[in-house]
Tab-separated table of C-alpha atoms and ligand atoms in Angstrom:
chain	number	residue	atom	x	y	z
A	1	UNK	CA	33.069	85.619	-35.739
A	2	UNK	CA	33.333	85.858	-32.372
A	3	UNK	CA	30.822	88.238	-31.765
A	4	UNK	CA	29.127	89.565	-28.732
A	5	UNK	CA	25.853	87.912	-28.568
A	6	UNK	CA	24.943	85.933	-25.705
A	7	UNK	CA	24.138	82.096	-26.620
A	8	UNK	CA	22.479	79.160	-25.052
A	9	UNK	CA	22.121	75.098	-25.807
A	10	UNK	CA	21.258	72.452	-24.063
A	11	UNK	CA	24.923	70.951	-22.650
A	12	UNK	CA	23.365	67.765	-21.486
A	13	UNK	CA	21.928	64.987	-23.702
A	14	UNK	CA	18.517	65.573	-25.446
A	15	UNK	CA	15.466	63.141	-24.141
A	16	UNK	CA	13.804	62.338	-20.797
A	17	UNK	CA	16.722	62.565	-18.165
A	18	UNK	CA	16.444	63.650	-14.160
A	19	UNK	CA	18.215	66.950	-14.746
A	20	UNK	CA	18.829	68.639	-17.666
A	21	UNK	CA	21.956	71.453	-17.886
A	22	UNK	CA	21.814	74.322	-19.911
A	23	UNK	CA	24.275	76.452	-20.528
A	24	UNK	CA	24.291	80.367	-20.836
A	25	UNK	CA	27.479	82.287	-22.422
A	26	UNK	CA	28.006	86.323	-22.774
A	27	UNK	CA	29.307	89.609	-21.708
A	28	UNK	CA	28.061	91.305	-18.660
A	29	UNK	CA	25.734	88.506	-17.599
A	30	UNK	CA	25.364	89.689	-13.893
A	31	UNK	CA	22.233	91.123	-14.232
A	32	UNK	CA	21.010	88.215	-16.054
A	33	UNK	CA	22.036	86.157	-13.268
A	34	UNK	CA	20.422	88.299	-10.752
A	35	UNK	CA	17.158	87.520	-12.294
A	36	UNK	CA	17.042	84.013	-12.801
A	37	UNK	CA	17.854	83.843	-8.726
A	38	UNK	CA	15.704	86.412	-7.571
A	39	UNK	CA	18.231	88.786	-5.876
A	40	UNK	CA	20.496	91.835	-6.093
A	41	UNK	CA	23.706	90.261	-6.232
A	42	UNK	CA	25.589	87.002	-6.854
A	43	UNK	CA	28.916	85.124	-5.636
A	44	UNK	CA	30.502	83.488	-8.407
A	45	UNK	CA	30.244	79.993	-8.520
A	46	UNK	CA	28.153	79.395	-5.995
A	47	UNK	CA	25.668	76.735	-6.666
A	48	UNK	CA	22.011	78.897	-6.179
A	49	UNK	CA	18.867	76.781	-5.622
A	50	UNK	CA	15.704	79.304	-7.400
A	51	UNK	CA	12.264	79.446	-8.038
A	52	UNK	CA	12.564	80.736	-11.698
A	53	UNK	CA	9.906	82.199	-12.852
A	54	UNK	CA	8.911	83.385	-16.180
A	55	UNK	CA	7.895	87.154	-16.483
A	56	UNK	CA	4.291	86.932	-15.674
A	57	UNK	CA	5.572	85.187	-12.788
A	58	UNK	CA	3.944	81.921	-13.460
A	59	UNK	CA	7.214	79.367	-12.024
A	60	UNK	CA	8.770	77.733	-14.966
A	61	UNK	CA	11.234	75.090	-12.481
A	62	UNK	CA	12.654	74.816	-9.336
A	63	UNK	CA	16.325	74.813	-10.401
A	64	UNK	CA	20.132	75.414	-9.478
A	65	UNK	CA	22.234	78.089	-10.992
A	66	UNK	CA	25.957	78.664	-11.267
A	67	UNK	CA	27.984	82.423	-12.341
A	68	UNK	CA	31.077	82.007	-13.630
A	69	UNK	CA	32.286	85.302	-14.284
A	70	UNK	CA	34.962	85.708	-16.946
A	71	UNK	CA	37.822	85.390	-18.280
A	72	UNK	CA	37.108	81.943	-14.816
A	73	UNK	CA	34.687	80.093	-17.327
A	74	UNK	CA	34.943	77.654	-20.354
A	75	UNK	CA	34.216	79.935	-23.180
A	76	UNK	CA	36.553	82.439	-21.421
A	77	UNK	CA	33.096	84.884	-21.484
A	78	UNK	CA	30.464	85.083	-18.520
A	79	UNK	CA	28.936	81.805	-18.699
A	80	UNK	CA	25.885	80.744	-16.041
A	81	UNK	CA	24.470	77.487	-16.225
A	82	UNK	CA	21.298	76.225	-14.753
A	83	UNK	CA	20.213	72.672	-13.673
A	84	UNK	CA	16.633	72.383	-14.475
A	85	UNK	CA	14.591	68.684	-14.645
A	86	UNK	CA	15.368	67.515	-17.427
A	87	UNK	CA	11.871	67.357	-19.021
A	88	UNK	CA	11.506	68.620	-22.462
A	89	UNK	CA	8.712	70.749	-21.687
A	90	UNK	CA	10.588	72.367	-18.707
A	91	UNK	CA	13.538	72.634	-21.270
A	92	UNK	CA	11.540	74.104	-23.629
A	93	UNK	CA	10.206	76.625	-21.488
A	94	UNK	CA	13.510	77.902	-20.267
A	95	UNK	CA	14.636	78.304	-23.689
A	96	UNK	CA	11.253	80.242	-24.684
A	97	UNK	CA	12.020	82.759	-21.882
A	98	UNK	CA	15.657	82.964	-22.801
A	99	UNK	CA	14.975	83.969	-26.391
A	100	UNK	CA	12.825	86.714	-24.844
A	101	UNK	CA	15.749	87.961	-22.849
A	102	UNK	CA	17.856	88.008	-26.401
A	103	UNK	CA	19.838	85.247	-25.804
A	104	UNK	CA	19.443	82.896	-29.442
A	105	UNK	CA	20.529	79.342	-29.194
A	106	UNK	CA	24.098	78.407	-30.383
A	107	UNK	CA	25.080	76.963	-33.373
A	108	UNK	CA	27.357	73.643	-33.386
A	109	UNK	CA	30.783	73.976	-31.760
A	110	UNK	CA	29.665	77.525	-30.732
A	111	UNK	CA	31.077	77.481	-26.854
A	112	UNK	CA	34.278	75.703	-27.755
A	113	UNK	CA	34.715	78.296	-30.548
A	114	UNK	CA	34.442	81.037	-28.110
A	115	UNK	CA	36.776	78.958	-25.748
A	116	UNK	CA	39.298	79.207	-28.790
A	117	UNK	CA	39.614	82.857	-29.337
A	118	UNK	CA	39.412	83.568	-25.799
A	119	UNK	CA	42.566	81.518	-25.795
A	120	UNK	CA	41.170	78.953	-23.674
A	121	UNK	CA	41.779	75.791	-26.066
A	122	UNK	CA	44.028	75.403	-28.636
A	123	UNK	CA	42.941	73.051	-31.865
A	124	UNK	CA	44.688	70.573	-30.405
A	125	UNK	CA	42.589	70.962	-27.276
A	126	UNK	CA	39.547	70.680	-29.126
A	127	UNK	CA	40.397	68.384	-31.113
A	128	UNK	CA	40.926	65.917	-27.773
A	129	UNK	CA	37.789	67.235	-26.216
A	130	UNK	CA	35.644	66.046	-29.461
A	131	UNK	CA	37.258	62.881	-29.233
A	132	UNK	CA	36.810	62.952	-24.890
A	133	UNK	CA	32.645	63.457	-26.080
A	134	UNK	CA	33.166	60.378	-28.886
A	135	UNK	CA	34.684	57.899	-26.141
A	136	UNK	CA	33.342	54.848	-25.420
A	137	UNK	CA	35.958	52.680	-24.053
A	138	UNK	CA	38.729	53.073	-21.355
A	139	UNK	CA	41.703	53.687	-23.416
A	140	UNK	CA	39.862	56.360	-26.022
A	141	UNK	CA	39.110	58.292	-22.764
A	142	UNK	CA	42.564	58.137	-21.375
A	143	UNK	CA	43.722	59.413	-25.260
A	144	UNK	CA	40.913	61.864	-25.263
A	145	UNK	CA	41.677	63.335	-21.736
A	146	UNK	CA	45.152	63.590	-22.715
A	147	UNK	CA	44.854	65.276	-25.672
A	148	UNK	CA	42.288	67.630	-24.223
A	149	UNK	CA	44.233	68.392	-20.726
A	150	UNK	CA	47.318	69.727	-23.406
A	151	UNK	CA	49.633	66.830	-23.901
A	152	UNK	CA	49.369	67.397	-27.495
A	153	UNK	CA	49.524	71.357	-27.440
A	154	UNK	CA	52.491	71.376	-25.265
A	155	UNK	CA	54.337	68.432	-27.805
A	156	UNK	CA	53.603	70.306	-30.812
A	157	UNK	CA	54.603	73.934	-29.440
A	158	UNK	CA	58.131	72.898	-28.022
A	159	UNK	CA	58.416	71.477	-32.063
A	160	UNK	CA	56.949	75.038	-33.611
A	161	UNK	CA	59.588	76.973	-31.001
A	162	UNK	CA	62.725	74.877	-31.862
A	163	UNK	CA	61.852	75.726	-35.492
A	164	UNK	CA	61.690	79.314	-34.684
A	165	UNK	CA	64.880	79.178	-32.846
A	166	UNK	CA	66.437	77.048	-36.036
A	167	UNK	CA	65.372	79.678	-38.353
A	168	UNK	CA	66.142	82.708	-36.343
A	169	UNK	CA	69.852	80.983	-36.419
A	170	UNK	CA	70.014	80.369	-39.537
A	171	UNK	CA	69.081	83.966	-39.989
A	172	UNK	CA	71.839	85.056	-37.901
A	173	UNK	CA	74.486	83.065	-39.369
A	174	UNK	CA	74.404	85.253	-42.592
A	175	UNK	CA	73.755	88.642	-40.920
A	176	UNK	CA	76.624	88.568	-38.276
A	177	UNK	CA	80.468	87.541	-38.732
A	178	UNK	CA	81.718	83.690	-37.580
A	179	UNK	CA	83.352	85.408	-34.564
A	180	UNK	CA	80.606	86.763	-33.086
A	181	UNK	CA	78.024	83.391	-33.095
A	182	UNK	CA	78.380	80.065	-30.879
A	183	UNK	CA	80.736	77.759	-32.191
A	184	UNK	CA	79.688	75.236	-35.012
A	185	UNK	CA	76.462	77.192	-34.901
A	186	UNK	CA	75.996	75.718	-38.799
A	187	UNK	CA	76.296	72.347	-37.692
A	188	UNK	CA	74.459	72.271	-35.078
A	189	UNK	CA	70.895	73.573	-36.562
A	190	UNK	CA	71.310	70.942	-38.796
A	191	UNK	CA	72.059	68.348	-36.225
A	192	UNK	CA	68.933	70.328	-34.407
A	193	UNK	CA	66.963	69.897	-37.333
A	194	UNK	CA	67.433	66.582	-38.097
A	195	UNK	CA	66.293	65.386	-34.629
A	196	UNK	CA	62.978	66.984	-34.910
A	197	UNK	CA	62.660	65.456	-38.260
A	198	UNK	CA	63.462	62.197	-36.735
A	199	UNK	CA	60.703	63.244	-33.712
A	200	UNK	CA	58.159	63.656	-36.482
A	201	UNK	CA	58.320	61.492	-38.640
A	202	UNK	CA	58.035	59.414	-35.018
A	203	UNK	CA	54.865	60.617	-34.447
A	204	UNK	CA	53.166	60.239	-38.164
A	205	UNK	CA	54.319	56.670	-38.445
A	206	UNK	CA	51.914	56.002	-34.731
A	207	UNK	CA	49.302	57.552	-36.941
A	208	UNK	CA	47.714	54.474	-38.109
A	209	UNK	CA	47.502	52.659	-34.128
A	210	UNK	CA	46.169	56.648	-32.846
A	211	UNK	CA	43.703	56.577	-35.437
A	212	UNK	CA	42.739	52.611	-35.029
A	213	UNK	CA	42.501	53.612	-31.098
A	214	UNK	CA	40.460	57.000	-31.861
A	215	UNK	CA	38.017	55.734	-34.155
A	216	UNK	CA	38.047	51.901	-33.318
A	217	UNK	CA	40.236	48.838	-34.880
A	218	UNK	CA	38.665	47.639	-38.015
A	219	UNK	CA	38.813	43.600	-38.574
A	220	UNK	CA	37.531	42.035	-41.463
A	221	UNK	CA	36.610	39.059	-41.819
A	222	UNK	CA	36.357	37.475	-45.363
A	223	UNK	CA	36.769	34.121	-47.281
A	224	UNK	CA	35.066	31.948	-49.537
A	225	UNK	CA	30.941	31.409	-49.566
A	226	UNK	CA	30.454	28.949	-47.000
A	227	UNK	CA	33.493	28.873	-45.133
A	228	UNK	CA	31.916	29.924	-41.631
A	229	UNK	CA	32.669	33.671	-41.679
A	230	UNK	CA	28.767	35.024	-40.709
A	231	UNK	CA	29.372	32.138	-37.848
A	232	UNK	CA	32.486	32.729	-36.359
A	233	UNK	CA	31.680	36.581	-36.551
A	234	UNK	CA	28.658	35.911	-34.370
A	235	UNK	CA	30.661	33.940	-31.828
A	236	UNK	CA	32.794	37.103	-31.574
A	237	UNK	CA	30.188	39.451	-30.857
A	238	UNK	CA	27.527	36.907	-28.910
A	239	UNK	CA	24.881	37.515	-30.706
A	240	UNK	CA	22.899	36.051	-34.252
A	241	UNK	CA	23.649	39.548	-35.306
A	242	UNK	CA	24.672	38.087	-38.837
A	243	UNK	CA	22.021	35.270	-41.373
A	244	UNK	CA	23.534	32.141	-41.362
A	245	UNK	CA	22.907	29.265	-44.115
A	246	UNK	CA	24.228	26.443	-45.623
A	247	UNK	CA	23.370	28.138	-49.063
A	248	UNK	CA	26.593	29.804	-50.749
A	249	UNK	CA	26.073	33.426	-51.212
A	250	UNK	CA	23.665	34.134	-47.998
A	251	UNK	CA	25.901	37.390	-46.467
A	252	UNK	CA	25.460	39.974	-49.660
A	253	UNK	CA	26.335	43.419	-47.965
A	254	UNK	CA	28.942	44.332	-44.917
A	255	UNK	CA	27.349	43.489	-41.438
A	256	UNK	CA	29.122	45.483	-39.041
A	257	UNK	CA	29.437	45.442	-35.004
A	258	UNK	CA	31.266	47.394	-32.272
A	259	UNK	CA	32.923	45.157	-29.849
A	260	UNK	CA	35.010	46.312	-26.921
A	261	UNK	CA	38.290	44.145	-26.045
A	262	UNK	CA	40.503	45.032	-23.444
A	263	UNK	CA	39.047	48.237	-23.600
A	264	UNK	CA	39.705	49.111	-27.327
A	265	UNK	CA	36.790	50.004	-29.534
A	266	UNK	CA	36.935	46.964	-32.589
A	267	UNK	CA	34.400	47.317	-35.634
A	268	UNK	CA	34.052	43.892	-36.596
A	269	UNK	CA	32.766	43.303	-40.261
A	270	UNK	CA	31.506	40.671	-42.061
A	271	UNK	CA	31.557	40.165	-45.350
A	272	UNK	CA	30.107	38.591	-48.840
A	273	UNK	CA	32.288	35.242	-49.739
A	274	UNK	CA	34.449	35.875	-52.719
A	275	UNK	CA	33.715	33.912	-55.477
A	276	UNK	CA	33.190	34.603	-59.067
A	277	UNK	CA	29.742	36.355	-58.865
A	278	UNK	CA	27.172	35.626	-60.468
A	279	UNK	CA	24.368	38.352	-59.896
A	280	UNK	CA	24.494	41.733	-60.050
A	281	UNK	CA	23.687	42.439	-55.980
A	282	UNK	CA	26.372	39.816	-55.461
A	283	UNK	CA	29.124	41.262	-57.343
A	284	UNK	CA	28.202	44.544	-55.250
A	285	UNK	CA	28.985	43.194	-52.119
A	286	UNK	CA	32.027	41.646	-53.472
A	287	UNK	CA	33.288	45.086	-54.264
A	288	UNK	CA	32.179	46.370	-51.165
A	289	UNK	CA	34.389	42.838	-49.041
A	290	UNK	CA	37.213	44.297	-51.425
A	291	UNK	CA	36.872	48.055	-49.872
A	292	UNK	CA	36.558	46.999	-46.265
A	293	UNK	CA	39.829	44.683	-47.192
A	294	UNK	CA	41.562	47.919	-48.139
A	295	UNK	CA	40.054	50.185	-44.591
A	296	UNK	CA	41.119	47.368	-41.906
A	297	UNK	CA	43.886	46.832	-39.809
A	298	UNK	CA	43.333	43.549	-40.100
A	299	UNK	CA	42.052	40.814	-42.160
A	300	UNK	CA	40.796	37.226	-40.841
A	301	UNK	CA	40.680	35.037	-43.201
A	302	UNK	CA	38.484	32.251	-42.805
A	303	UNK	CA	39.552	28.795	-45.314
A	304	UNK	CA	37.927	25.632	-44.413
A	305	UNK	CA	41.522	23.801	-45.553
A	306	UNK	CA	44.903	25.039	-45.331
A	307	UNK	CA	45.544	27.053	-48.333
A	308	UNK	CA	48.671	26.792	-50.302
A	309	UNK	CA	50.081	30.102	-49.485
A	310	UNK	CA	48.993	32.120	-45.977
A	311	UNK	CA	50.025	35.867	-45.782
A	312	UNK	CA	51.428	36.454	-42.290
A	313	UNK	CA	49.556	39.634	-42.145
A	314	UNK	CA	46.315	38.465	-41.907
A	315	UNK	CA	45.074	36.226	-39.337
A	316	UNK	CA	45.049	32.705	-41.000
A	317	UNK	CA	42.047	30.465	-39.538
A	318	UNK	CA	40.654	26.793	-40.726
A	319	UNK	CA	37.490	26.719	-39.963
A	320	UNK	CA	34.819	23.767	-39.560
A	321	UNK	CA	37.974	21.679	-37.619
A	322	UNK	CA	35.005	19.449	-36.551
A	323	UNK	CA	35.294	17.931	-39.800
A	324	UNK	CA	38.994	17.700	-39.776
A	325	UNK	CA	41.556	15.065	-38.816
A	326	UNK	CA	44.693	16.343	-39.638
A	327	UNK	CA	45.174	19.718	-37.780
A	328	UNK	CA	49.157	19.969	-37.686
A	329	UNK	CA	49.459	23.747	-39.189
A	330	UNK	CA	51.520	25.995	-36.892
A	331	UNK	CA	50.914	28.445	-39.181
A	332	UNK	CA	46.903	28.798	-39.029
A	333	UNK	CA	44.488	28.583	-36.545
A	334	UNK	CA	41.732	25.693	-35.876
A	335	UNK	CA	37.893	26.462	-35.371
A	336	UNK	CA	34.743	25.045	-34.971
A	337	UNK	CA	32.015	27.369	-34.289
A	338	UNK	CA	29.800	23.704	-33.526
A	339	UNK	CA	32.521	22.822	-30.675
A	340	UNK	CA	34.432	25.963	-29.732
A	341	UNK	CA	37.515	24.569	-30.688
A	342	UNK	CA	40.059	27.033	-31.455
A	343	UNK	CA	38.345	30.577	-29.952
A	344	UNK	CA	40.985	30.876	-27.364
A	345	UNK	CA	43.770	31.120	-29.583
A	346	UNK	CA	41.539	33.268	-32.150
A	347	UNK	CA	41.048	35.903	-29.022
A	348	UNK	CA	44.851	36.085	-28.224
A	349	UNK	CA	45.852	36.334	-31.817
A	350	UNK	CA	43.704	39.124	-32.426
A	351	UNK	CA	44.784	41.117	-29.274
A	352	UNK	CA	48.491	40.377	-29.917
A	353	UNK	CA	47.978	42.032	-33.176
A	354	UNK	CA	46.339	45.077	-31.936
A	355	UNK	CA	48.806	45.374	-29.315
A	356	UNK	CA	51.163	45.595	-32.114
A	357	UNK	CA	49.139	48.580	-33.469
A	358	UNK	CA	47.996	50.526	-30.686
A	359	UNK	CA	50.711	49.542	-27.563
A	360	UNK	CA	50.715	52.872	-25.874
A	361	UNK	CA	48.834	54.901	-28.520
A	362	UNK	CA	47.198	56.306	-25.922
A	363	UNK	CA	49.935	57.847	-24.504
A	364	UNK	CA	51.382	59.012	-28.025
A	365	UNK	CA	50.721	62.356	-29.449
A	366	UNK	CA	47.124	62.000	-31.339
A	367	UNK	CA	46.756	62.044	-34.936
A	368	UNK	CA	44.070	62.857	-36.790
A	369	UNK	CA	43.368	63.335	-40.877
A	370	UNK	CA	43.749	67.022	-40.131
A	371	UNK	CA	46.868	66.660	-38.228
A	372	UNK	CA	48.127	64.409	-40.279
A	373	UNK	CA	48.228	66.726	-43.169
A	374	UNK	CA	49.860	69.628	-41.709
A	375	UNK	CA	52.850	67.296	-39.929
A	376	UNK	CA	53.237	65.510	-43.357
A	377	UNK	CA	53.935	68.843	-45.023
A	378	UNK	CA	56.111	70.273	-42.031
A	379	UNK	CA	58.129	67.769	-42.305
A	380	UNK	CA	58.236	67.491	-46.105
A	381	UNK	CA	59.568	71.220	-45.648
A	382	UNK	CA	62.388	69.923	-42.673
A	383	UNK	CA	63.036	67.283	-45.294
A	384	UNK	CA	64.025	69.930	-48.232
A	385	UNK	CA	65.845	72.406	-46.057
A	386	UNK	CA	68.206	69.574	-44.920
A	387	UNK	CA	68.412	67.787	-47.698
A	388	UNK	CA	68.422	70.314	-50.553
A	389	UNK	CA	69.895	73.635	-48.508
A	390	UNK	CA	71.808	72.850	-45.445
A	391	UNK	CA	74.371	75.735	-46.923
A	392	UNK	CA	72.579	77.796	-48.546
A	393	UNK	CA	71.219	79.538	-44.888
A	394	UNK	CA	68.195	82.122	-46.463
A	395	UNK	CA	66.605	79.120	-48.371
A	396	UNK	CA	67.064	76.762	-45.643
A	397	UNK	CA	65.647	79.466	-43.087
A	398	UNK	CA	62.466	80.038	-45.302
A	399	UNK	CA	61.519	76.153	-45.013
A	400	UNK	CA	62.365	76.057	-41.529
A	401	UNK	CA	59.854	79.159	-41.224
A	402	UNK	CA	57.041	76.851	-43.487
A	403	UNK	CA	57.569	73.971	-41.092
A	404	UNK	CA	56.868	75.975	-38.458
A	405	UNK	CA	53.519	77.500	-40.019
A	406	UNK	CA	52.071	74.431	-40.203
A	407	UNK	CA	52.645	73.305	-36.811
A	408	UNK	CA	50.890	76.940	-36.170
A	409	UNK	CA	48.674	75.453	-38.269
A	410	UNK	CA	47.837	72.180	-36.410
A	411	UNK	CA	47.514	73.795	-33.309
A	412	UNK	CA	45.616	77.375	-34.666
A	413	UNK	CA	48.309	79.694	-33.979
A	414	UNK	CA	47.775	80.798	-37.413
A	415	UNK	CA	43.904	79.873	-38.338
A	416	UNK	CA	42.503	79.934	-41.385
A	417	UNK	CA	38.611	79.694	-41.036
A	418	UNK	CA	38.180	77.223	-43.020
A	419	UNK	CA	40.263	74.910	-40.977
A	420	UNK	CA	38.064	76.011	-37.500
A	421	UNK	CA	35.269	75.499	-39.351
A	422	UNK	CA	35.952	71.942	-39.865
A	423	UNK	CA	37.078	71.913	-36.502
A	424	UNK	CA	34.398	73.276	-34.593
A	425	UNK	CA	31.117	71.269	-36.776
A	426	UNK	CA	32.589	68.275	-35.100
A	427	UNK	CA	31.078	69.187	-31.722
A	428	UNK	CA	27.371	68.857	-30.881
A	429	UNK	CA	25.342	71.620	-29.460
A	430	UNK	CA	25.763	72.961	-26.090
A	431	UNK	CA	29.810	72.623	-26.654
B	501	GTP	N1	30.115	21.575	-39.369
B	501	GTP	C1	30.763	23.064	-38.879
B	501	GTP	N2	29.959	23.548	-39.522
B	501	GTP	C2	29.851	25.292	-39.495
B	501	GTP	C3	30.941	25.481	-39.107
B	501	GTP	N3	30.871	27.054	-38.999
B	501	GTP	C4	29.681	26.998	-39.952
B	501	GTP	N4	29.163	26.426	-40.297
B	501	GTP	C5	27.993	25.740	-40.850
B	501	GTP	O1	28.489	26.434	-42.012
B	501	GTP	C6	27.602	27.035	-42.846
B	501	GTP	C7	28.037	28.007	-43.694
B	501	GTP	O2	28.094	29.271	-42.269
B	501	GTP	P1	27.911	30.521	-42.505
B	501	GTP	O3	27.894	31.294	-41.478
B	501	GTP	O4	26.938	30.774	-43.064
B	501	GTP	O5	29.280	30.530	-43.954
B	501	GTP	P2	29.995	31.835	-44.650
B	501	GTP	O6	31.459	31.770	-45.110
B	501	GTP	O7	29.089	33.270	-44.125
B	501	GTP	O8	28.850	31.834	-46.145
B	501	GTP	P3	28.312	32.995	-46.808
B	501	GTP	O9	27.693	34.074	-46.312
B	501	GTP	O10	27.450	32.253	-47.990
B	501	GTP	O11	29.981	33.712	-47.884
B	501	GTP	C8	26.406	26.762	-42.173
B	501	GTP	O12	25.546	25.871	-42.325
B	501	GTP	C9	26.921	26.789	-40.905
B	501	GTP	O13	26.055	26.132	-39.838
B	501	GTP	C10	32.072	24.618	-38.264
B	501	GTP	O14	32.284	24.995	-37.524
B	501	GTP	N5	31.573	23.407	-38.047
B	502	MG	MG1	28.226	34.761	-44.234
């Protein structure tokens, strides 16, 4: 998989731009670099201004080129970076020339894959890099940067090392006489395992929060037809994105828009009003509303009068307050799209719910779908070990070792090609 072909790709964004960054990675790229800078010697990490010519002597572009010698590069191999003008024609010409030098275009995530195999990054660092490249808000940037620079990796390594130590001690209890072992070793390793278990459980509890931070906090507006859901949606996103009309059943599909609130990314969705559907399309729309509710972090339930039952997990909004005289219920928020009444209160309530779920998530160990499953498996093994086999050190040690293997898979220390493939294919070209 980690072959020695020289690969290249555009590392900057596609499209017309002032500058393009082309990254090349491979073994022994010194002579290629000297050809690029038209010199017989070079200094690593030094920026060279050069007139890059093709093999007929025609000028391709004026560029800057830098050579990063292995292992002091992103991939751990020799890396050349060429900064050319950003025109697609220039980039294509440089690509053609590189192809003629037996280099090939990189696959998605291939630079990071090489960095991983050269021990420059583990899989949690790569997860952080993927999240950083996707980051739209400041909180997402903070969280991703934390993962990318090894904070998650440190936590997982620490857990794994503790597990290896516990299983080694458990094995020692079987192999050595009590006099040769530290005092109360048996209770010590059980306590240690229980501590670990509670740390892992804490991390898993934060999953919803870190997921909402990384992918966006999902808010869905629901309610009966005509109560003003689309009007509220438009007000919150600040544009007339959704159609508003006095015809009941105007919104038939889910309309979504991303907004930023307090540095967090929010995915806000307007939905089809819930009623006994009369036609097939409306029925599908209402089905979609139910799916949105299932995937949401917060439901804003819109009514025009106070319902008999209020669900405390939701925000209950009584809209069209301009038409209501008695506005005394403390458990609901009265709003009016006509007069702007109540929107400050609604925003505060939304922010409170967001902070409740995501407070501190940017500094917590980040968990994604991949790591969630492995972490849950590790917890399972620790649970079996402590609940069933705390007196049987042979089987106890075996389960702790399994738990350590699951953490190893999170880091990519124990890696299967499916895990690596799934991770690297999420990266873009040039990374
Ligand atoms: N007086 C008053 N009218 C409102 C208010 N909010 C919305 N409306 C009106 O109520 C009607 C329905 O509004 P929509 O926003 O389309 O309602 P909806 O809940 O999205 O309706 P469906 O998509 O059909 O489910 C429109 O005529 C709006 O102008 C409000 O606060 N006060
Ligand atoms: Mg609507």
